[in-house]
Short mmCIF file of N, CA and C and ligand atoms in Angstrom, two decimals:
data_model
loop_
_atom_site.label_atom_id
_atom_site.label_comp_id
_atom_site.label_asym_id
_atom_site.label_seq_id
_atom_site.Cartn_x
_atom_site.Cartn_y
_atom_site.Cartn_z
N UNK A 22 0.84 -1.20 0.00
CA UNK A 22 0.00 0.00 0.00
C UNK A 22 0.88 1.26 0.00
N UNK A 23 0.49 2.23 -0.81
CA UNK A 23 1.29 3.46 -0.90
C UNK A 23 1.23 4.23 0.41
N UNK A 24 2.37 4.74 0.85
CA UNK A 24 2.38 5.51 2.09
C UNK A 24 2.17 6.99 1.77
N UNK A 25 1.52 7.67 2.69
CA UNK A 25 1.24 9.10 2.51
C UNK A 25 2.56 9.88 2.60
N UNK A 26 2.80 10.80 1.66
CA UNK A 26 4.06 11.56 1.74
C UNK A 26 4.07 12.47 2.97
N UNK A 27 5.25 12.68 3.51
CA UNK A 27 5.39 13.61 4.62
C UNK A 27 5.25 15.04 4.09
N UNK A 28 5.12 15.98 5.01
CA UNK A 28 4.99 17.39 4.60
C UNK A 28 6.23 17.84 3.81
N UNK A 29 7.41 17.48 4.29
CA UNK A 29 8.64 17.90 3.58
C UNK A 29 8.69 17.27 2.19
N UNK A 30 8.20 16.05 2.05
CA UNK A 30 8.16 15.43 0.72
C UNK A 30 7.15 16.16 -0.19
N UNK A 31 6.02 16.56 0.39
CA UNK A 31 5.03 17.28 -0.42
C UNK A 31 5.61 18.59 -0.94
N UNK A 32 6.31 19.32 -0.07
CA UNK A 32 6.92 20.59 -0.51
C UNK A 32 8.01 20.30 -1.53
N UNK A 33 8.81 19.28 -1.29
CA UNK A 33 9.87 18.93 -2.26
C UNK A 33 9.27 18.56 -3.61
N UNK A 34 8.14 17.87 -3.59
CA UNK A 34 7.48 17.50 -4.85
C UNK A 34 7.05 18.73 -5.63
N UNK A 35 6.67 19.79 -4.90
CA UNK A 35 6.26 21.02 -5.58
C UNK A 35 7.45 21.74 -6.20
N UNK A 36 8.66 21.31 -5.84
CA UNK A 36 9.87 21.94 -6.37
C UNK A 36 10.48 21.14 -7.51
N UNK A 37 9.67 20.26 -8.10
CA UNK A 37 10.22 19.34 -9.10
C UNK A 37 10.86 20.06 -10.27
N UNK A 38 10.37 21.28 -10.60
CA UNK A 38 10.92 22.00 -11.75
C UNK A 38 12.05 22.95 -11.35
N UNK A 39 12.34 23.01 -10.06
CA UNK A 39 13.37 23.94 -9.59
C UNK A 39 14.76 23.39 -9.89
N UNK A 40 15.70 24.30 -10.09
CA UNK A 40 17.09 23.88 -10.32
C UNK A 40 17.84 23.74 -9.01
N UNK A 41 17.16 24.05 -7.89
CA UNK A 41 17.84 24.01 -6.60
C UNK A 41 18.10 22.59 -6.11
N UNK A 42 19.01 22.49 -5.14
CA UNK A 42 19.34 21.19 -4.55
C UNK A 42 18.27 20.82 -3.50
N UNK A 43 18.22 19.54 -3.09
CA UNK A 43 17.18 19.12 -2.13
C UNK A 43 17.26 19.87 -0.80
N UNK A 44 16.10 20.09 -0.20
CA UNK A 44 16.03 20.83 1.07
C UNK A 44 16.84 20.15 2.18
N UNK A 45 16.92 18.83 2.11
CA UNK A 45 17.63 18.09 3.16
C UNK A 45 19.13 18.40 3.18
N UNK A 46 19.63 19.05 2.13
CA UNK A 46 21.06 19.37 2.11
C UNK A 46 21.37 20.68 2.84
N UNK A 47 20.33 21.32 3.39
CA UNK A 47 20.53 22.57 4.15
C UNK A 47 21.45 22.30 5.33
N UNK A 48 22.46 23.17 5.49
CA UNK A 48 23.40 23.00 6.61
C UNK A 48 23.10 24.01 7.73
N UNK A 49 21.96 24.71 7.61
CA UNK A 49 21.53 25.66 8.66
C UNK A 49 22.58 26.73 8.95
N UNK A 50 23.23 27.23 7.88
CA UNK A 50 24.29 28.22 8.08
C UNK A 50 23.75 29.61 8.37
N UNK A 51 22.52 29.88 7.92
CA UNK A 51 21.91 31.19 8.18
C UNK A 51 22.23 32.25 7.14
N UNK A 52 22.94 31.89 6.07
CA UNK A 52 23.25 32.87 5.02
C UNK A 52 21.97 33.46 4.43
N UNK A 53 20.97 32.62 4.27
CA UNK A 53 19.69 33.08 3.70
C UNK A 53 19.06 34.16 4.60
N UNK A 54 19.03 33.90 5.89
CA UNK A 54 18.43 34.86 6.82
C UNK A 54 19.23 36.15 6.85
N UNK A 55 20.56 36.02 6.81
CA UNK A 55 21.41 37.20 6.85
C UNK A 55 21.32 38.03 5.58
N UNK A 56 20.85 37.42 4.48
CA UNK A 56 20.76 38.12 3.19
C UNK A 56 19.37 38.71 2.95
N UNK A 57 18.42 38.33 3.78
CA UNK A 57 17.01 38.64 3.49
C UNK A 57 16.65 40.08 3.90
N UNK A 58 16.17 40.90 2.95
CA UNK A 58 15.85 42.30 3.28
C UNK A 58 14.58 42.47 4.12
N UNK A 59 13.76 41.45 4.21
CA UNK A 59 12.50 41.59 4.96
C UNK A 59 12.44 40.66 6.17
N UNK A 60 13.59 40.13 6.57
CA UNK A 60 13.60 39.16 7.67
C UNK A 60 13.00 39.73 8.96
N UNK A 61 13.16 41.04 9.17
CA UNK A 61 12.64 41.65 10.41
C UNK A 61 11.12 41.59 10.50
N UNK A 62 10.45 41.39 9.38
CA UNK A 62 8.98 41.35 9.38
C UNK A 62 8.44 39.92 9.42
N UNK A 63 9.36 38.96 9.38
CA UNK A 63 8.94 37.55 9.30
C UNK A 63 8.81 36.92 10.68
N UNK A 64 7.80 36.07 10.86
CA UNK A 64 7.66 35.32 12.12
C UNK A 64 8.84 34.37 12.32
N UNK A 65 9.27 33.75 11.24
CA UNK A 65 10.39 32.80 11.28
C UNK A 65 11.37 33.22 10.19
N UNK A 66 12.65 33.11 10.47
CA UNK A 66 13.64 33.45 9.43
C UNK A 66 13.61 32.39 8.33
N UNK A 67 14.14 32.72 7.14
CA UNK A 67 14.21 31.70 6.09
C UNK A 67 14.97 30.45 6.56
N UNK A 68 16.06 30.63 7.30
CA UNK A 68 16.81 29.46 7.80
C UNK A 68 15.91 28.57 8.66
N UNK A 69 15.18 29.19 9.56
CA UNK A 69 14.31 28.40 10.44
C UNK A 69 13.19 27.73 9.63
N UNK A 70 12.68 28.44 8.63
CA UNK A 70 11.59 27.86 7.82
C UNK A 70 12.05 26.58 7.13
N UNK A 71 13.26 26.64 6.54
CA UNK A 71 13.78 25.44 5.88
C UNK A 71 13.94 24.31 6.90
N UNK A 72 14.46 24.64 8.08
CA UNK A 72 14.62 23.63 9.12
C UNK A 72 13.28 23.06 9.57
N UNK A 73 12.28 23.92 9.66
CA UNK A 73 10.95 23.46 10.09
C UNK A 73 10.31 22.55 9.04
N UNK A 74 10.52 22.89 7.76
CA UNK A 74 9.98 22.01 6.70
C UNK A 74 10.67 20.65 6.78
N UNK A 75 11.98 20.67 6.92
CA UNK A 75 12.73 19.40 7.01
C UNK A 75 12.31 18.57 8.22
N UNK A 76 11.86 19.26 9.27
CA UNK A 76 11.42 18.54 10.47
C UNK A 76 9.92 18.20 10.41
N UNK A 77 9.29 18.47 9.26
CA UNK A 77 7.86 18.18 9.06
C UNK A 77 6.96 18.89 10.06
N UNK A 78 7.35 20.10 10.46
CA UNK A 78 6.50 20.88 11.38
C UNK A 78 5.45 21.64 10.56
N UNK A 79 4.56 20.88 9.96
CA UNK A 79 3.61 21.41 8.99
C UNK A 79 2.78 22.58 9.54
N UNK A 80 2.15 22.41 10.68
CA UNK A 80 1.27 23.46 11.21
C UNK A 80 2.06 24.74 11.48
N UNK A 81 3.25 24.60 12.07
CA UNK A 81 4.06 25.78 12.38
C UNK A 81 4.49 26.50 11.11
N UNK A 82 4.83 25.73 10.09
CA UNK A 82 5.24 26.34 8.82
C UNK A 82 4.07 27.11 8.21
N UNK A 83 2.92 26.44 8.13
CA UNK A 83 1.78 27.05 7.45
C UNK A 83 1.22 28.23 8.23
N UNK A 84 1.44 28.24 9.54
CA UNK A 84 0.88 29.30 10.37
C UNK A 84 1.73 30.57 10.38
N UNK A 85 2.97 30.50 9.90
CA UNK A 85 3.81 31.70 9.98
C UNK A 85 3.63 32.56 8.72
N UNK A 86 4.08 33.80 8.82
CA UNK A 86 3.89 34.74 7.70
C UNK A 86 5.09 34.78 6.76
N UNK A 87 6.12 34.02 7.07
CA UNK A 87 7.42 34.15 6.38
C UNK A 87 7.29 34.12 4.86
N UNK A 88 6.63 33.11 4.33
CA UNK A 88 6.59 32.97 2.87
C UNK A 88 5.70 34.02 2.22
N UNK A 89 4.74 34.59 2.97
CA UNK A 89 3.92 35.66 2.41
C UNK A 89 4.66 36.99 2.41
N UNK A 90 5.63 37.14 3.30
CA UNK A 90 6.41 38.38 3.34
C UNK A 90 7.63 38.33 2.44
N UNK A 91 7.94 37.17 1.91
CA UNK A 91 9.08 37.04 1.00
C UNK A 91 8.85 37.96 -0.20
N UNK A 92 9.87 38.77 -0.53
CA UNK A 92 9.76 39.73 -1.62
C UNK A 92 10.31 39.18 -2.94
N UNK A 93 10.66 37.89 -2.97
CA UNK A 93 11.16 37.24 -4.18
C UNK A 93 12.38 37.95 -4.76
N UNK A 94 13.27 38.40 -3.90
CA UNK A 94 14.45 39.11 -4.40
C UNK A 94 15.56 38.13 -4.81
N UNK A 95 15.47 36.90 -4.38
CA UNK A 95 16.41 35.82 -4.73
C UNK A 95 17.83 36.00 -4.16
N UNK A 96 17.98 36.95 -3.23
CA UNK A 96 19.31 37.11 -2.59
C UNK A 96 19.72 35.81 -1.89
N UNK A 97 18.77 35.20 -1.18
CA UNK A 97 19.06 33.97 -0.45
C UNK A 97 19.45 32.85 -1.42
N UNK A 98 18.72 32.76 -2.52
CA UNK A 98 18.95 31.68 -3.49
C UNK A 98 20.36 31.76 -4.08
N UNK A 99 20.78 32.96 -4.47
CA UNK A 99 22.09 33.05 -5.12
C UNK A 99 23.23 32.92 -4.11
N UNK A 100 22.94 33.09 -2.82
CA UNK A 100 24.03 33.02 -1.83
C UNK A 100 24.08 31.70 -1.07
N UNK A 101 23.05 30.90 -1.16
CA UNK A 101 23.02 29.66 -0.37
C UNK A 101 24.18 28.74 -0.75
N UNK A 102 25.04 28.37 0.20
CA UNK A 102 26.18 27.51 -0.13
C UNK A 102 25.75 26.09 -0.51
N UNK A 103 24.54 25.71 -0.12
CA UNK A 103 24.05 24.38 -0.47
C UNK A 103 23.25 24.40 -1.78
N UNK A 104 23.15 25.59 -2.38
CA UNK A 104 22.45 25.78 -3.67
C UNK A 104 20.98 25.38 -3.61
N UNK A 105 20.37 25.67 -2.47
CA UNK A 105 18.92 25.45 -2.35
C UNK A 105 18.23 26.69 -2.90
N UNK A 106 17.17 26.50 -3.69
CA UNK A 106 16.43 27.64 -4.23
C UNK A 106 15.37 28.05 -3.20
N UNK A 107 15.80 28.84 -2.23
CA UNK A 107 14.92 29.20 -1.11
C UNK A 107 13.71 30.02 -1.58
N UNK A 108 13.93 30.91 -2.55
CA UNK A 108 12.82 31.70 -3.06
C UNK A 108 11.75 30.80 -3.66
N UNK A 109 12.16 29.75 -4.36
CA UNK A 109 11.21 28.79 -4.92
C UNK A 109 10.49 28.02 -3.81
N UNK A 110 11.20 27.77 -2.71
CA UNK A 110 10.57 27.10 -1.57
C UNK A 110 9.43 27.97 -1.03
N UNK A 111 9.69 29.29 -0.98
CA UNK A 111 8.65 30.22 -0.50
C UNK A 111 7.41 30.13 -1.41
N UNK A 112 7.65 30.09 -2.72
CA UNK A 112 6.53 29.96 -3.66
C UNK A 112 5.81 28.63 -3.47
N UNK A 113 6.59 27.57 -3.24
CA UNK A 113 5.98 26.25 -3.08
C UNK A 113 5.06 26.23 -1.86
N UNK A 114 5.52 26.82 -0.76
CA UNK A 114 4.68 26.83 0.45
C UNK A 114 3.45 27.71 0.24
N UNK A 115 3.62 28.81 -0.51
CA UNK A 115 2.45 29.64 -0.84
C UNK A 115 1.41 28.83 -1.60
N UNK A 116 1.88 28.11 -2.63
CA UNK A 116 0.94 27.32 -3.43
C UNK A 116 0.25 26.27 -2.56
N UNK A 117 1.04 25.61 -1.74
CA UNK A 117 0.48 24.57 -0.87
C UNK A 117 -0.59 25.19 0.04
N UNK A 118 -0.26 26.35 0.59
CA UNK A 118 -1.16 27.02 1.52
C UNK A 118 -2.47 27.43 0.84
N UNK A 119 -2.36 27.94 -0.40
CA UNK A 119 -3.57 28.35 -1.12
C UNK A 119 -4.41 27.13 -1.51
N UNK A 120 -3.77 26.10 -2.02
CA UNK A 120 -4.53 24.92 -2.46
C UNK A 120 -5.24 24.25 -1.29
N UNK A 121 -4.59 24.24 -0.12
CA UNK A 121 -5.19 23.59 1.04
C UNK A 121 -5.97 24.57 1.93
N UNK A 122 -6.00 25.83 1.52
CA UNK A 122 -6.69 26.89 2.26
C UNK A 122 -6.29 26.88 3.74
N UNK A 123 -4.99 26.89 3.95
CA UNK A 123 -4.48 26.83 5.33
C UNK A 123 -3.88 28.16 5.78
N UNK A 124 -4.05 29.20 4.97
CA UNK A 124 -3.43 30.48 5.34
C UNK A 124 -4.26 31.21 6.40
N UNK A 125 -3.56 32.11 7.08
CA UNK A 125 -4.21 32.88 8.15
C UNK A 125 -5.11 33.96 7.54
N UNK A 126 -6.23 34.22 8.23
CA UNK A 126 -7.19 35.21 7.71
C UNK A 126 -6.64 36.63 7.74
N UNK A 127 -5.68 36.89 8.63
CA UNK A 127 -5.22 38.28 8.78
C UNK A 127 -4.13 38.66 7.79
N UNK A 128 -3.80 37.78 6.86
CA UNK A 128 -2.74 38.08 5.89
C UNK A 128 -3.31 38.58 4.57
N UNK A 129 -2.67 39.60 4.00
CA UNK A 129 -3.12 40.17 2.73
C UNK A 129 -2.66 39.30 1.56
N UNK A 130 -1.50 38.68 1.71
CA UNK A 130 -0.84 37.96 0.61
C UNK A 130 -1.70 36.97 -0.14
N UNK A 131 -2.43 36.06 0.55
CA UNK A 131 -3.18 35.04 -0.19
C UNK A 131 -4.22 35.62 -1.14
N UNK A 132 -5.02 36.57 -0.67
CA UNK A 132 -6.05 37.15 -1.53
C UNK A 132 -5.40 37.93 -2.67
N UNK A 133 -4.33 38.65 -2.35
CA UNK A 133 -3.62 39.42 -3.38
C UNK A 133 -3.10 38.49 -4.47
N UNK A 134 -2.44 37.41 -4.05
CA UNK A 134 -1.86 36.47 -5.03
C UNK A 134 -2.94 35.85 -5.90
N UNK A 135 -4.04 35.44 -5.25
CA UNK A 135 -5.11 34.77 -6.00
C UNK A 135 -5.74 35.75 -7.00
N UNK A 136 -6.00 36.97 -6.56
CA UNK A 136 -6.59 37.98 -7.44
C UNK A 136 -5.65 38.29 -8.60
N UNK A 137 -4.35 38.39 -8.30
CA UNK A 137 -3.37 38.69 -9.34
C UNK A 137 -3.36 37.60 -10.41
N UNK A 138 -3.30 36.34 -9.97
CA UNK A 138 -3.25 35.24 -10.93
C UNK A 138 -4.53 35.19 -11.76
N UNK A 139 -5.68 35.37 -11.12
CA UNK A 139 -6.94 35.31 -11.86
C UNK A 139 -7.03 36.46 -12.88
N UNK A 140 -6.54 37.63 -12.49
CA UNK A 140 -6.56 38.77 -13.42
C UNK A 140 -5.69 38.49 -14.64
N UNK A 141 -4.52 37.94 -14.39
CA UNK A 141 -3.60 37.62 -15.49
C UNK A 141 -4.22 36.55 -16.40
N UNK A 142 -4.81 35.54 -15.78
CA UNK A 142 -5.38 34.44 -16.58
C UNK A 142 -6.54 34.94 -17.43
N UNK A 143 -7.34 35.84 -16.89
CA UNK A 143 -8.54 36.29 -17.62
C UNK A 143 -8.22 37.28 -18.73
N UNK A 144 -7.19 38.10 -18.55
CA UNK A 144 -6.96 39.16 -19.53
C UNK A 144 -5.55 39.16 -20.11
N UNK A 145 -4.64 38.42 -19.46
CA UNK A 145 -3.25 38.44 -19.91
C UNK A 145 -2.48 39.64 -19.37
N UNK A 146 -3.17 40.48 -18.60
CA UNK A 146 -2.52 41.68 -18.06
C UNK A 146 -2.89 41.87 -16.59
N UNK A 147 -2.00 42.53 -15.88
CA UNK A 147 -2.32 42.95 -14.53
C UNK A 147 -3.17 44.22 -14.60
N UNK A 148 -4.10 44.39 -13.66
CA UNK A 148 -4.93 45.60 -13.64
C UNK A 148 -5.02 46.09 -12.20
N UNK A 149 -4.24 47.12 -11.90
CA UNK A 149 -4.06 47.58 -10.52
C UNK A 149 -5.36 47.92 -9.79
N UNK A 150 -6.35 48.59 -10.43
CA UNK A 150 -7.57 48.91 -9.68
C UNK A 150 -8.30 47.68 -9.14
N UNK A 151 -8.09 46.52 -9.77
CA UNK A 151 -8.70 45.29 -9.23
C UNK A 151 -7.88 44.74 -8.07
N UNK A 152 -6.57 44.94 -8.13
CA UNK A 152 -5.69 44.41 -7.09
C UNK A 152 -5.72 45.26 -5.83
N UNK A 153 -5.88 46.54 -6.00
CA UNK A 153 -5.74 47.46 -4.87
C UNK A 153 -6.66 47.13 -3.69
N UNK A 154 -7.94 46.80 -3.91
CA UNK A 154 -8.80 46.53 -2.75
C UNK A 154 -8.32 45.36 -1.89
N UNK A 155 -7.50 44.45 -2.46
CA UNK A 155 -7.05 43.30 -1.67
C UNK A 155 -6.09 43.70 -0.56
N UNK A 156 -5.44 44.87 -0.70
CA UNK A 156 -4.52 45.29 0.36
C UNK A 156 -4.84 46.66 0.95
N UNK A 157 -5.67 47.46 0.26
CA UNK A 157 -5.90 48.83 0.74
C UNK A 157 -6.61 48.89 2.08
N UNK A 158 -7.42 47.85 2.38
CA UNK A 158 -8.16 47.89 3.64
C UNK A 158 -7.25 47.67 4.85
N UNK A 159 -6.02 47.22 4.58
CA UNK A 159 -5.07 47.06 5.68
C UNK A 159 -4.30 48.36 5.94
N UNK A 160 -4.61 49.41 5.14
CA UNK A 160 -3.90 50.69 5.28
C UNK A 160 -4.72 51.68 6.09
N UNK A 161 -4.06 52.74 6.50
CA UNK A 161 -4.78 53.84 7.15
C UNK A 161 -5.42 54.72 6.09
N UNK A 162 -6.32 55.61 6.53
CA UNK A 162 -7.06 56.46 5.60
C UNK A 162 -6.13 57.38 4.80
N UNK A 163 -5.05 57.85 5.46
CA UNK A 163 -4.10 58.74 4.77
C UNK A 163 -3.45 58.01 3.58
N UNK A 164 -3.02 56.76 3.83
CA UNK A 164 -2.35 55.99 2.77
C UNK A 164 -3.33 55.66 1.64
N UNK A 165 -4.60 55.37 2.01
CA UNK A 165 -5.61 55.06 0.99
C UNK A 165 -5.82 56.28 0.08
N UNK A 166 -5.90 57.48 0.70
CA UNK A 166 -6.09 58.69 -0.10
C UNK A 166 -4.88 58.95 -1.00
N UNK A 167 -3.68 58.67 -0.47
CA UNK A 167 -2.47 58.85 -1.29
C UNK A 167 -2.49 57.91 -2.49
N UNK A 168 -2.89 56.64 -2.23
CA UNK A 168 -2.96 55.66 -3.32
C UNK A 168 -3.98 56.09 -4.37
N UNK A 169 -5.15 56.55 -3.90
CA UNK A 169 -6.22 56.96 -4.81
C UNK A 169 -5.75 58.15 -5.65
N UNK A 170 -5.06 59.09 -5.00
CA UNK A 170 -4.56 60.27 -5.72
C UNK A 170 -3.56 59.85 -6.80
N UNK A 171 -2.64 58.95 -6.42
CA UNK A 171 -1.63 58.51 -7.38
C UNK A 171 -2.28 57.77 -8.55
N UNK A 172 -3.27 56.92 -8.25
CA UNK A 172 -3.96 56.17 -9.31
C UNK A 172 -4.65 57.13 -10.27
N UNK A 173 -5.30 58.16 -9.72
CA UNK A 173 -6.00 59.14 -10.57
C UNK A 173 -5.01 59.85 -11.49
N UNK A 174 -3.87 60.26 -10.90
CA UNK A 174 -2.85 60.95 -11.70
C UNK A 174 -2.33 60.05 -12.81
N UNK A 175 -2.12 58.77 -12.49
CA UNK A 175 -1.60 57.84 -13.49
C UNK A 175 -2.60 57.64 -14.62
N UNK A 176 -3.91 57.57 -14.25
CA UNK A 176 -4.94 57.41 -15.28
C UNK A 176 -4.99 58.66 -16.17
N UNK A 177 -4.93 59.83 -15.54
CA UNK A 177 -4.99 61.07 -16.31
C UNK A 177 -3.81 61.20 -17.27
N UNK A 178 -2.67 60.67 -16.87
CA UNK A 178 -1.47 60.76 -17.72
C UNK A 178 -1.34 59.56 -18.66
N UNK A 179 -2.36 58.68 -18.64
CA UNK A 179 -2.33 57.54 -19.54
C UNK A 179 -1.36 56.44 -19.14
N UNK A 180 -0.90 56.47 -17.88
CA UNK A 180 0.04 55.44 -17.42
C UNK A 180 -0.69 54.22 -16.86
N UNK A 181 -2.00 54.34 -16.68
CA UNK A 181 -2.80 53.21 -16.19
C UNK A 181 -4.16 53.27 -16.87
N UNK A 182 -4.64 52.16 -17.45
CA UNK A 182 -5.93 52.22 -18.16
C UNK A 182 -7.10 52.39 -17.19
N UNK A 183 -8.12 53.10 -17.64
CA UNK A 183 -9.32 53.28 -16.80
C UNK A 183 -10.07 51.96 -16.71
N UNK A 184 -10.15 51.25 -17.84
CA UNK A 184 -10.81 49.94 -17.86
C UNK A 184 -9.77 48.85 -18.17
N UNK A 185 -9.99 47.62 -17.69
CA UNK A 185 -9.02 46.55 -17.98
C UNK A 185 -8.94 46.27 -19.47
N UNK A 186 -7.75 45.97 -19.94
CA UNK A 186 -7.55 45.62 -21.35
C UNK A 186 -7.11 44.17 -21.46
N UNK A 187 -7.28 43.59 -22.64
CA UNK A 187 -6.88 42.19 -22.87
C UNK A 187 -5.79 42.12 -23.92
N UNK A 188 -4.96 41.11 -23.79
CA UNK A 188 -3.93 40.93 -24.80
C UNK A 188 -4.53 40.26 -26.04
N UNK A 189 -3.82 40.31 -27.16
CA UNK A 189 -4.24 39.59 -28.36
C UNK A 189 -3.99 38.10 -28.13
N UNK A 190 -4.70 37.28 -28.86
CA UNK A 190 -4.55 35.82 -28.81
C UNK A 190 -4.62 35.30 -27.36
N UNK A 191 -5.64 35.76 -26.65
CA UNK A 191 -5.80 35.41 -25.23
C UNK A 191 -5.97 33.90 -25.04
N UNK A 192 -6.69 33.24 -25.96
CA UNK A 192 -6.90 31.79 -25.82
C UNK A 192 -5.59 31.02 -25.86
N UNK A 193 -4.69 31.44 -26.75
CA UNK A 193 -3.37 30.79 -26.81
C UNK A 193 -2.65 30.95 -25.48
N UNK A 194 -2.73 32.16 -24.94
CA UNK A 194 -2.07 32.45 -23.67
C UNK A 194 -2.66 31.57 -22.56
N UNK A 195 -3.99 31.46 -22.53
CA UNK A 195 -4.63 30.65 -21.48
C UNK A 195 -4.21 29.19 -21.59
N UNK A 196 -4.15 28.69 -22.82
CA UNK A 196 -3.73 27.29 -23.01
C UNK A 196 -2.31 27.08 -22.51
N UNK A 197 -1.44 28.07 -22.76
CA UNK A 197 -0.06 27.97 -22.30
C UNK A 197 -0.01 27.97 -20.78
N UNK A 198 -0.77 28.87 -20.16
CA UNK A 198 -0.76 28.98 -18.69
C UNK A 198 -1.31 27.71 -18.06
N UNK A 199 -2.34 27.12 -18.70
CA UNK A 199 -2.94 25.90 -18.15
C UNK A 199 -1.94 24.76 -18.06
N UNK A 200 -0.95 24.79 -18.94
CA UNK A 200 0.07 23.73 -18.90
C UNK A 200 1.06 23.96 -17.77
N UNK A 201 1.14 25.19 -17.30
CA UNK A 201 2.13 25.51 -16.29
C UNK A 201 1.57 25.40 -14.88
N UNK A 202 0.39 25.98 -14.67
CA UNK A 202 -0.14 26.00 -13.30
C UNK A 202 -1.57 25.46 -13.27
N UNK A 203 -1.91 24.77 -12.18
CA UNK A 203 -3.32 24.41 -11.99
C UNK A 203 -4.14 25.68 -11.86
N UNK A 204 -5.32 25.72 -12.47
CA UNK A 204 -6.04 26.98 -12.58
C UNK A 204 -6.94 27.29 -11.39
N UNK A 205 -7.21 26.31 -10.53
CA UNK A 205 -8.11 26.58 -9.42
C UNK A 205 -9.44 27.07 -9.94
N UNK A 206 -9.94 28.19 -9.40
CA UNK A 206 -11.24 28.71 -9.81
C UNK A 206 -11.14 29.68 -10.97
N UNK A 207 -9.93 29.94 -11.48
CA UNK A 207 -9.80 30.94 -12.55
C UNK A 207 -10.31 30.40 -13.86
N UNK A 208 -11.08 31.21 -14.58
CA UNK A 208 -11.60 30.78 -15.87
C UNK A 208 -11.14 31.75 -16.96
S1 SF4 B 18 21.66 29.56 3.16
FE1 SF4 B 18 21.09 27.53 2.39
S2 SF4 B 18 22.25 26.07 3.63
FE2 SF4 B 18 22.30 28.04 4.71
S3 SF4 B 18 20.54 27.94 6.13
FE3 SF4 B 18 19.82 28.92 4.28
S4 SF4 B 18 18.96 27.23 3.06
FE4 SF4 B 18 20.27 26.31 4.61
S1 SF4 B 19 13.84 35.70 -1.86
FE1 SF4 B 19 12.47 36.07 -0.11
S2 SF4 B 19 13.36 34.89 1.58
FE2 SF4 B 19 14.94 35.09 0.01
S3 SF4 B 19 16.12 36.89 0.62
FE3 SF4 B 19 14.57 37.59 -0.83
S4 SF4 B 19 12.82 38.22 0.44
FE4 SF4 B 19 14.17 36.97 1.76
#
């Protein structure tokens, strides 16, 4: 009978297309944490997150904000002496969290990511006015007014479309995307 994969195996399986080395080769040196520009905002450092995944601490991993705060700068990936693609690990845990709906309600990242992907899939383009509500409610009134002012100025100067636009040959694009990522609820 087939045995159920462990959490670390599930995350490793999501990294099948990555060029990085296996997570188990992590030597816990901390170079990733020392290179990370947003580590101060993370519940767990990248080094600890890798260690927690390897230890199959599934609930603790999924409950922290680390992978949602990752800015995808790839500093950790290019500096890791074990050649682990830590940035890809962050993406893998994000995907796992969204598919299993295990993310925390107080985080902006999951809704933002889902809205972004659905917008891209539907039109082939990002459209900021659709994305903005996913994070604006976490801001103060002053910041919301600043964002609204900037958006208006950008629209007036033609730097942002008033209505969403679509790329040409959208069906071809959708077919290509379908081969890369599971579409979830996006149509
Ligand atoms: S830099 Fe690489 S080897 Fe060092 S702790 Fe981070 S993941 Fe592990
Ligand atoms: S890719 Fe993410 S985890 Fe790695 S250094 Fe950049 S922000 Fe930190």
